[in-house]
Amino acid sequence: MLRARKTPNGVAARAILRSGNGHKYWSDFSQEKQDEIEKIAEEIHQLIFEPKLRNPIKTLDVPIVGNLSTSEKLEVILEFVNIVNGIEVDDQLGDDATGDKTVELLKSCRRVAQRINSNHPSSLGLHPIVYFYTNTGKPKIGSFYGVVTFILHLEKTKSFSKLSKFRKDFEWIIWQDDMVPQIVSKSSAVKARDKVKDFYLKIIDKLFQRIDKKNVIKEIVAEKYFGSLKSKTKDNTSEIQSKEFSRETKAAAYIREALPGSPRCKICGGYLPCRVNSIDHKKRKADGGLGTLDNAQLTHPYCNTTFKN
Ligand SMILES: [Zn+2]
């Protein structure tokens, strides 16, 4: 893959892969452009791949995209660059002579990565465990492509507030019984991204129709819109004969204990990621609210800056 070395998406993907270091595929550009590319690429790399994932999981502070080999990582990054920028064929844009296009593509990638999980005011602060891992701590790359597509859709339709309104129940549902691995298993993770986005929208739709959160998945399964899906059957631990705990069981035990104790956003009720939060004035400054501990509450950056108002 990625034969074209001078295409803006190819250069952007390689810059993100190396966090702006290593062989400089962008060395023909002006110094100013080179610096800009390296800076943005490093930011994107941090937002998506850090902190490094340890196995078995012993912290909820995990990256959006878990451990991958270098070639897998490059593939994921290139897909990310292409999805965010609506590029359908790798060399569709031709070569980038000045670096302008590469910077433009990187900036949109940074915008989406910041939206997912950062301390930027636009950040939804999606908890990586809830959105991008199974309850045994396995990374779900299909959910990454799906969430990116979902975010682009909410951006286009200006409907982030719809998610915030139902976020607490939305997260309860995707964590209890996530259909994404099944939806993705029928094609490639990248190709399934629109279906995953539709699955998320469907959940919000059901919640909007006042369907009880416990029945949302049942209804979606019954509608067969996503083909035949199976609702979660109990973990078949009775089949395990070994006396040792597997990595998955260790991770699952940790997550089961740790996640319910995670702080939640006081505005939408969704989980707060480990390093992302915003301190909100319960009583607004404009209404005379003071900077006292009593008047402080933890929220997602987006909920504080935009949703509340
Ligand atoms: Zn919130």
mmCIF file of C-alpha atoms and ligand atoms in Angstrom:
data_model
loop_
_atom_site.group_PDB
_atom_site.id
_atom_site.type_symbol
_atom_site.label_atom_id
_atom_site.label_comp_id
_atom_site.label_asym_id
_atom_site.label_seq_id
_atom_site.Cartn_x
_atom_site.Cartn_y
_atom_site.Cartn_z
ATOM 1 C CA MET A 1 0.000 0.000 0.000
ATOM 2 C CA LEU A 2 0.864 3.647 -0.224
ATOM 3 C CA ARG A 3 3.119 3.505 -3.277
ATOM 4 C CA ALA A 4 2.663 7.187 -3.980
ATOM 5 C CA ARG A 5 5.164 9.021 -1.802
ATOM 6 C CA LYS A 6 4.502 12.609 -2.755
ATOM 7 C CA THR A 7 0.740 12.692 -2.566
ATOM 8 C CA PRO A 8 -0.513 14.982 0.208
ATOM 9 C CA ASN A 9 -2.368 12.167 1.981
ATOM 10 C CA GLY A 10 0.667 9.872 1.675
ATOM 11 C CA VAL A 11 2.960 12.537 3.129
ATOM 12 C CA ALA A 12 0.443 13.419 5.862
ATOM 13 C CA ALA A 13 0.040 9.743 6.856
ATOM 14 C CA ARG A 14 3.799 9.180 7.041
ATOM 15 C CA ALA A 15 4.284 12.343 9.070
ATOM 16 C CA ILE A 16 1.631 11.207 11.583
ATOM 17 C CA LEU A 17 3.100 7.686 11.720
ATOM 18 C CA ARG A 18 6.505 9.010 12.706
ATOM 19 C CA SER A 19 5.096 11.759 14.869
ATOM 20 C CA GLY A 20 6.903 14.247 12.607
ATOM 21 C CA ASN A 21 10.243 12.430 12.946
ATOM 22 C CA GLY A 22 12.157 9.918 10.780
ATOM 23 C CA HIS A 23 12.601 10.146 7.022
ATOM 24 C CA LYS A 24 11.279 13.480 5.888
ATOM 25 C CA TYR A 25 9.026 12.838 2.921
ATOM 26 C CA TRP A 26 8.198 16.524 3.231
ATOM 27 C CA SER A 27 11.785 17.859 2.916
ATOM 28 C CA ASP A 28 11.122 19.498 -0.477
ATOM 29 C CA PHE A 29 8.737 21.990 1.092
ATOM 30 C CA SER A 30 9.739 25.346 2.590
ATOM 31 C CA GLN A 31 11.140 25.240 6.118
ATOM 32 C CA GLU A 32 8.004 26.910 7.400
ATOM 33 C CA LYS A 33 5.761 24.226 5.866
ATOM 34 C CA GLN A 34 8.041 21.457 7.150
ATOM 35 C CA ASP A 35 7.808 22.803 10.704
ATOM 36 C CA GLU A 36 4.057 23.108 10.456
ATOM 37 C CA ILE A 37 3.674 19.553 9.143
ATOM 38 C CA GLU A 38 5.862 18.130 11.902
ATOM 39 C CA LYS A 39 4.055 20.026 14.639
ATOM 40 C CA ILE A 40 0.531 19.047 13.581
ATOM 41 C CA ALA A 41 1.554 15.456 12.836
ATOM 42 C CA GLU A 42 2.992 15.072 16.311
ATOM 43 C CA GLU A 43 -0.172 16.461 17.899
ATOM 44 C CA ILE A 44 -2.349 14.018 15.941
ATOM 45 C CA HIS A 45 -0.101 11.099 16.835
ATOM 46 C CA GLN A 46 -0.352 11.948 20.517
ATOM 47 C CA LEU A 47 -4.134 12.314 20.404
ATOM 48 C CA ILE A 48 -4.676 8.942 18.744
ATOM 49 C CA PHE A 49 -1.859 6.649 19.872
ATOM 50 C CA GLU A 50 -0.854 7.781 23.341
ATOM 51 C CA PRO A 51 -0.417 6.692 26.087
ATOM 52 C CA LYS A 52 0.990 3.333 24.995
ATOM 53 C CA LEU A 53 -1.328 0.401 25.684
ATOM 54 C CA ARG A 54 -0.062 -2.115 28.253
ATOM 55 C CA ASN A 55 -1.310 -5.685 28.367
ATOM 56 C CA PRO A 56 -3.186 -6.757 30.355
ATOM 57 C CA ILE A 57 -4.927 -3.418 30.913
ATOM 58 C CA LYS A 58 -4.348 -2.021 34.392
ATOM 59 C CA THR A 59 -5.440 1.546 33.794
ATOM 60 C CA LEU A 60 -8.351 3.215 31.994
ATOM 61 C CA ASP A 61 -5.902 5.725 30.549
ATOM 62 C CA VAL A 62 -5.568 3.993 27.179
ATOM 63 C CA PRO A 63 -5.076 5.275 23.620
ATOM 64 C CA ILE A 64 -7.927 5.645 21.125
ATOM 65 C CA VAL A 65 -6.146 3.182 18.856
ATOM 66 C CA GLY A 66 -4.350 0.349 20.643
ATOM 67 C CA ASN A 67 -1.127 -1.454 19.758
ATOM 68 C CA LEU A 68 -0.553 -2.083 16.071
ATOM 69 C CA SER A 69 2.458 -3.091 13.996
ATOM 70 C CA THR A 70 4.062 -0.255 12.017
ATOM 71 C CA SER A 71 2.492 -1.351 8.739
ATOM 72 C CA GLU A 72 -0.963 -1.733 10.306
ATOM 73 C CA LYS A 73 -0.556 1.647 11.934
ATOM 74 C CA LEU A 74 0.330 3.320 8.625
ATOM 75 C CA GLU A 75 -2.727 1.730 7.044
ATOM 76 C CA VAL A 76 -5.025 2.967 9.830
ATOM 77 C CA ILE A 77 -3.574 6.478 9.614
ATOM 78 C CA LEU A 78 -3.927 6.622 5.832
ATOM 79 C CA GLU A 79 -7.553 5.467 6.119
ATOM 80 C CA PHE A 80 -8.123 8.111 8.785
ATOM 81 C CA VAL A 81 -6.627 10.863 6.581
ATOM 82 C CA ASN A 82 -8.711 9.672 3.615
ATOM 83 C CA ILE A 83 -12.005 9.315 5.520
ATOM 84 C CA VAL A 84 -11.716 12.712 7.197
ATOM 85 C CA ASN A 85 -10.875 14.430 3.910
ATOM 86 C CA GLY A 86 -13.294 12.505 1.691
ATOM 87 C CA ILE A 87 -10.503 10.955 -0.398
ATOM 88 C CA GLU A 88 -11.676 7.785 -2.143
ATOM 89 C CA VAL A 89 -8.616 6.776 -4.146
ATOM 90 C CA ASP A 90 -5.170 7.093 -2.574
ATOM 91 C CA ASP A 91 -3.622 9.142 -5.403
ATOM 92 C CA GLN A 92 -6.756 11.102 -6.287
ATOM 93 C CA LEU A 93 -5.131 14.429 -5.361
ATOM 94 C CA GLY A 94 -1.897 14.036 -7.362
ATOM 95 C CA ASP A 95 1.437 15.170 -5.898
ATOM 96 C CA ASP A 96 1.785 18.049 -3.483
ATOM 97 C CA ALA A 97 4.461 20.468 -4.721
ATOM 98 C CA THR A 98 4.280 23.090 -1.957
ATOM 99 C CA GLY A 99 3.021 21.296 1.146
ATOM 100 C CA ASP A 100 -0.117 23.440 1.298
ATOM 101 C CA LYS A 101 -2.455 20.533 0.623
ATOM 102 C CA THR A 102 -0.634 18.289 3.108
ATOM 103 C CA VAL A 103 -1.070 20.906 5.836
ATOM 104 C CA GLU A 104 -4.729 21.298 4.943
ATOM 105 C CA LEU A 105 -5.357 17.536 5.257
ATOM 106 C CA LEU A 106 -3.469 17.404 8.553
ATOM 107 C CA LYS A 107 -5.500 20.257 9.970
ATOM 108 C CA SER A 108 -8.786 18.470 9.321
ATOM 109 C CA CYS A 109 -7.387 15.317 10.932
ATOM 110 C CA ARG A 110 -6.364 17.317 13.977
ATOM 111 C CA ARG A 111 -9.832 18.870 14.179
ATOM 112 C CA VAL A 112 -11.481 15.424 14.285
ATOM 113 C CA ALA A 113 -8.927 13.924 16.701
ATOM 114 C CA GLN A 114 -9.393 16.891 19.037
ATOM 115 C CA ARG A 115 -13.135 16.410 18.838
ATOM 116 C CA ILE A 116 -12.817 12.764 19.951
ATOM 117 C CA ASN A 117 -10.599 13.114 22.983
ATOM 118 C CA SER A 118 -8.577 16.178 23.941
ATOM 119 C CA ASN A 119 -8.793 19.210 26.175
ATOM 120 C CA HIS A 120 -9.686 21.450 23.217
ATOM 121 C CA PRO A 121 -12.970 23.368 23.797
ATOM 122 C CA SER A 122 -14.639 21.382 20.977
ATOM 123 C CA SER A 123 -13.798 18.021 22.574
ATOM 124 C CA LEU A 124 -16.588 15.528 23.228
ATOM 125 C CA GLY A 125 -14.111 13.672 25.440
ATOM 126 C CA LEU A 126 -15.169 10.185 24.380
ATOM 127 C CA HIS A 127 -13.878 7.688 26.933
ATOM 128 C CA PRO A 128 -11.544 5.397 24.935
ATOM 129 C CA ILE A 129 -12.510 2.252 26.873
ATOM 130 C CA VAL A 130 -16.223 2.776 26.320
ATOM 131 C CA TYR A 131 -15.993 3.630 22.626
ATOM 132 C CA PHE A 132 -12.927 1.817 21.323
ATOM 133 C CA TYR A 133 -12.422 -1.352 23.396
ATOM 134 C CA THR A 134 -14.336 -4.532 24.173
ATOM 135 C CA ASN A 135 -15.071 -5.307 27.810
ATOM 136 C CA THR A 136 -12.101 -7.671 27.760
ATOM 137 C CA GLY A 137 -9.855 -4.778 26.743
ATOM 138 C CA LYS A 138 -9.459 -5.631 23.068
ATOM 139 C CA PRO A 139 -9.130 -2.631 20.708
ATOM 140 C CA LYS A 140 -11.980 -2.289 18.186
ATOM 141 C CA ILE A 141 -10.653 -0.652 15.044
ATOM 142 C CA GLY A 142 -14.109 -0.814 13.413
ATOM 143 C CA SER A 143 -15.396 1.477 16.142
ATOM 144 C CA PHE A 144 -12.589 3.934 15.449
ATOM 145 C CA TYR A 145 -13.545 4.259 11.772
ATOM 146 C CA GLY A 146 -17.218 4.262 12.779
ATOM 147 C CA VAL A 147 -16.835 7.001 15.388
ATOM 148 C CA VAL A 148 -14.813 9.156 12.965
ATOM 149 C CA THR A 149 -17.588 8.778 10.373
ATOM 150 C CA PHE A 150 -20.231 9.446 13.049
ATOM 151 C CA ILE A 151 -18.440 12.632 14.115
ATOM 152 C CA LEU A 152 -18.128 13.857 10.518
ATOM 153 C CA HIS A 153 -21.862 13.270 10.149
ATOM 154 C CA LEU A 154 -22.743 15.137 13.352
ATOM 155 C CA GLU A 155 -20.469 17.953 12.210
ATOM 156 C CA LYS A 156 -22.104 18.167 8.777
ATOM 157 C CA THR A 157 -25.617 18.095 10.226
ATOM 158 C CA LYS A 158 -24.690 20.346 13.159
ATOM 159 C CA SER A 159 -26.161 17.825 15.584
ATOM 160 C CA PHE A 160 -23.587 17.249 18.311
ATOM 161 C CA SER A 161 -26.180 18.347 20.849
ATOM 162 C CA LYS A 162 -28.307 15.318 19.908
ATOM 163 C CA LEU A 163 -25.545 13.031 21.152
ATOM 164 C CA SER A 164 -25.028 15.056 24.326
ATOM 165 C CA LYS A 165 -28.733 14.920 25.125
ATOM 166 C CA PHE A 166 -28.788 11.114 25.150
ATOM 167 C CA ARG A 167 -25.164 10.446 25.890
ATOM 168 C CA LYS A 168 -25.538 8.750 29.252
ATOM 169 C CA ASP A 169 -27.932 6.110 27.910
ATOM 170 C CA PHE A 170 -26.067 5.913 24.595
ATOM 171 C CA GLU A 171 -22.887 4.946 26.423
ATOM 172 C CA TRP A 172 -24.755 2.511 28.655
ATOM 173 C CA ILE A 173 -26.079 0.778 25.539
ATOM 174 C CA ILE A 174 -22.840 0.531 23.568
ATOM 175 C CA TRP A 175 -21.023 -0.694 26.642
ATOM 176 C CA GLN A 176 -23.641 -3.310 27.614
ATOM 177 C CA ASP A 177 -24.028 -4.832 24.209
ATOM 178 C CA ASP A 178 -21.929 -3.462 21.420
ATOM 179 C CA MET A 179 -22.943 -4.689 17.999
ATOM 180 C CA VAL A 180 -20.021 -3.030 16.190
ATOM 181 C CA PRO A 181 -17.735 -6.108 16.046
ATOM 182 C CA GLN A 182 -20.617 -8.062 14.471
ATOM 183 C CA ILE A 183 -21.519 -5.293 12.044
ATOM 184 C CA VAL A 184 -17.877 -4.984 11.019
ATOM 185 C CA SER A 185 -17.302 -8.737 10.719
ATOM 186 C CA LYS A 186 -19.412 -8.860 7.550
ATOM 187 C CA SER A 187 -17.005 -6.733 5.519
ATOM 188 C CA SER A 188 -13.788 -4.809 6.184
ATOM 189 C CA ALA A 189 -13.636 -2.411 9.124
ATOM 190 C CA VAL A 190 -13.180 0.543 6.754
ATOM 191 C CA LYS A 191 -16.028 -0.459 4.447
ATOM 192 C CA ALA A 192 -18.373 -0.995 7.395
ATOM 193 C CA ARG A 193 -17.861 2.512 8.757
ATOM 194 C CA ASP A 194 -21.114 3.934 7.377
ATOM 195 C CA LYS A 195 -23.065 1.043 8.876
ATOM 196 C CA VAL A 196 -21.407 1.634 12.239
ATOM 197 C CA LYS A 197 -22.314 5.329 11.977
ATOM 198 C CA ASP A 198 -25.907 4.334 11.134
ATOM 199 C CA PHE A 199 -25.943 1.989 14.139
ATOM 200 C CA TYR A 200 -24.980 4.870 16.439
ATOM 201 C CA LEU A 201 -27.581 7.135 14.836
ATOM 202 C CA LYS A 202 -30.187 4.411 15.216
ATOM 203 C CA ILE A 203 -29.487 4.202 18.963
ATOM 204 C CA ILE A 204 -29.923 7.966 19.325
ATOM 205 C CA ASP A 205 -33.124 7.751 17.277
ATOM 206 C CA LYS A 206 -34.562 5.071 19.553
ATOM 207 C CA LEU A 207 -33.677 7.061 22.660
ATOM 208 C CA PHE A 208 -35.255 10.125 21.070
ATOM 209 C CA GLN A 209 -38.442 8.066 20.604
ATOM 210 C CA ARG A 210 -38.348 7.376 24.349
ATOM 211 C CA ILE A 211 -37.581 3.676 23.938
ATOM 212 C CA ASP A 212 -36.246 2.314 27.219
ATOM 213 C CA LYS A 213 -32.457 1.912 27.050
ATOM 214 C CA LYS A 214 -32.815 -1.782 27.905
ATOM 215 C CA ASN A 215 -34.916 -2.408 24.800
ATOM 216 C CA VAL A 216 -32.979 -0.374 22.239
ATOM 217 C CA ILE A 217 -30.657 -3.172 21.091
ATOM 218 C CA LYS A 218 -33.492 -5.711 21.085
ATOM 219 C CA GLU A 219 -35.459 -3.465 18.716
ATOM 220 C CA ILE A 220 -32.482 -2.814 16.481
ATOM 221 C CA VAL A 221 -31.718 -6.544 16.250
ATOM 222 C CA ALA A 222 -35.378 -7.303 15.448
ATOM 223 C CA GLU A 223 -35.429 -4.740 12.617
ATOM 224 C CA LYS A 224 -32.623 -6.616 10.818
ATOM 225 C CA TYR A 225 -31.464 -3.410 9.148
ATOM 226 C CA PHE A 226 -27.885 -4.459 9.870
ATOM 227 C CA GLY A 227 -28.424 -8.070 8.796
ATOM 228 C CA SER A 228 -28.839 -10.732 11.429
ATOM 229 C CA LEU A 229 -27.169 -9.671 14.656
ATOM 230 C CA LYS A 230 -27.055 -11.648 17.847
ATOM 231 C CA SER A 231 -27.739 -9.942 21.128
ATOM 232 C CA LYS A 232 -25.102 -10.660 23.749
ATOM 233 C CA THR A 233 -25.151 -14.107 25.273
ATOM 234 C CA LYS A 234 -23.508 -14.579 28.641
ATOM 235 C CA ASP A 235 -19.721 -14.967 28.725
ATOM 236 C CA ASN A 236 -19.145 -18.642 28.529
ATOM 237 C CA THR A 237 -16.622 -18.856 31.334
ATOM 238 C CA SER A 238 -17.899 -22.268 32.394
ATOM 239 C CA GLU A 239 -16.011 -23.749 29.441
ATOM 240 C CA ILE A 240 -12.678 -22.564 30.785
ATOM 241 C CA GLN A 241 -10.714 -25.445 32.287
ATOM 242 C CA SER A 242 -7.438 -23.682 33.095
ATOM 243 C CA LYS A 243 -6.745 -22.546 36.647
ATOM 244 C CA GLU A 244 -4.819 -19.476 35.465
ATOM 245 C CA PHE A 245 -6.524 -16.239 34.513
ATOM 246 C CA SER A 246 -6.027 -15.330 30.859
ATOM 247 C CA ARG A 247 -4.974 -11.809 29.827
ATOM 248 C CA GLU A 248 -8.527 -11.148 28.690
ATOM 249 C CA THR A 249 -10.002 -12.239 31.996
ATOM 250 C CA LYS A 250 -7.527 -10.083 33.919
ATOM 251 C CA ALA A 251 -8.316 -7.069 31.746
ATOM 252 C CA ALA A 252 -12.055 -7.721 31.959
ATOM 253 C CA ALA A 253 -11.898 -7.975 35.753
ATOM 254 C CA TYR A 254 -9.994 -4.701 35.990
ATOM 255 C CA ILE A 255 -12.317 -2.826 33.633
ATOM 256 C CA ARG A 256 -15.416 -4.210 35.357
ATOM 257 C CA GLU A 257 -14.231 -2.780 38.670
ATOM 258 C CA ALA A 258 -12.655 0.451 37.457
ATOM 259 C CA LEU A 259 -15.090 1.825 34.893
ATOM 260 C CA PRO A 260 -18.118 2.332 37.180
ATOM 261 C CA GLY A 261 -15.901 4.445 39.440
ATOM 262 C CA SER A 262 -14.862 6.806 36.629
ATOM 263 C CA PRO A 263 -16.006 10.403 36.946
ATOM 264 C CA ARG A 264 -18.917 11.469 34.783
ATOM 265 C CA CYS A 265 -19.741 14.746 33.122
ATOM 266 C CA LYS A 266 -22.143 16.678 35.335
ATOM 267 C CA ILE A 267 -23.907 18.121 32.305
ATOM 268 C CA CYS A 268 -24.537 15.097 30.014
ATOM 269 C CA GLY A 269 -23.845 12.196 32.396
ATOM 270 C CA GLY A 270 -21.352 10.550 30.007
ATOM 271 C CA TYR A 271 -18.012 9.137 31.155
ATOM 272 C CA LEU A 272 -15.043 11.467 31.451
ATOM 273 C CA PRO A 273 -11.759 10.168 30.014
ATOM 274 C CA CYS A 274 -8.777 10.106 32.411
ATOM 275 C CA ARG A 275 -7.043 13.254 31.258
ATOM 276 C CA VAL A 276 -9.898 15.191 29.742
ATOM 277 C CA ASN A 277 -12.186 17.458 31.658
ATOM 278 C CA SER A 278 -13.266 20.999 31.940
ATOM 279 C CA ILE A 279 -14.185 22.745 35.195
ATOM 280 C CA ASP A 280 -17.569 24.346 34.795
ATOM 281 C CA HIS A 281 -19.199 27.061 36.922
ATOM 282 C CA LYS A 282 -22.463 25.461 38.150
ATOM 283 C CA LYS A 283 -23.882 28.936 38.552
ATOM 284 C CA ARG A 284 -22.655 30.932 35.585
ATOM 285 C CA LYS A 285 -20.197 33.773 36.042
ATOM 286 C CA ALA A 286 -22.696 35.997 34.212
ATOM 287 C CA ASP A 287 -25.272 35.151 36.880
ATOM 288 C CA GLY A 288 -22.884 35.955 39.710
ATOM 289 C CA GLY A 289 -21.350 32.474 40.092
ATOM 290 C CA LEU A 290 -18.004 32.490 41.926
ATOM 291 C CA GLY A 291 -14.820 30.457 41.589
ATOM 292 C CA THR A 292 -15.557 28.435 44.722
ATOM 293 C CA LEU A 293 -15.170 24.678 45.077
ATOM 294 C CA ASP A 294 -18.901 24.462 45.729
ATOM 295 C CA ASN A 295 -19.600 26.095 42.406
ATOM 296 C CA ALA A 296 -17.212 23.850 40.427
ATOM 297 C CA GLN A 297 -18.168 20.724 38.498
ATOM 298 C CA LEU A 298 -16.343 18.414 36.068
ATOM 299 C CA THR A 299 -17.666 18.285 32.514
ATOM 300 C CA HIS A 300 -16.616 17.433 28.979
ATOM 301 C CA PRO A 301 -15.071 20.455 27.271
ATOM 302 C CA TYR A 302 -17.823 20.502 24.614
ATOM 303 C CA CYS A 303 -20.586 20.247 27.208
ATOM 304 C CA ASN A 304 -19.148 23.190 29.090
ATOM 305 C CA THR A 305 -18.337 25.440 26.137
ATOM 306 C CA THR A 306 -21.197 24.728 23.750
ATOM 307 C CA PHE A 307 -23.909 22.294 24.856
ATOM 308 C CA LYS A 308 -24.732 24.098 28.089
ATOM 309 C CA ASN A 309 -25.348 27.394 26.304
HETATM 310 ZN ZN ZN B 1 -20.737 15.934 28.868
#
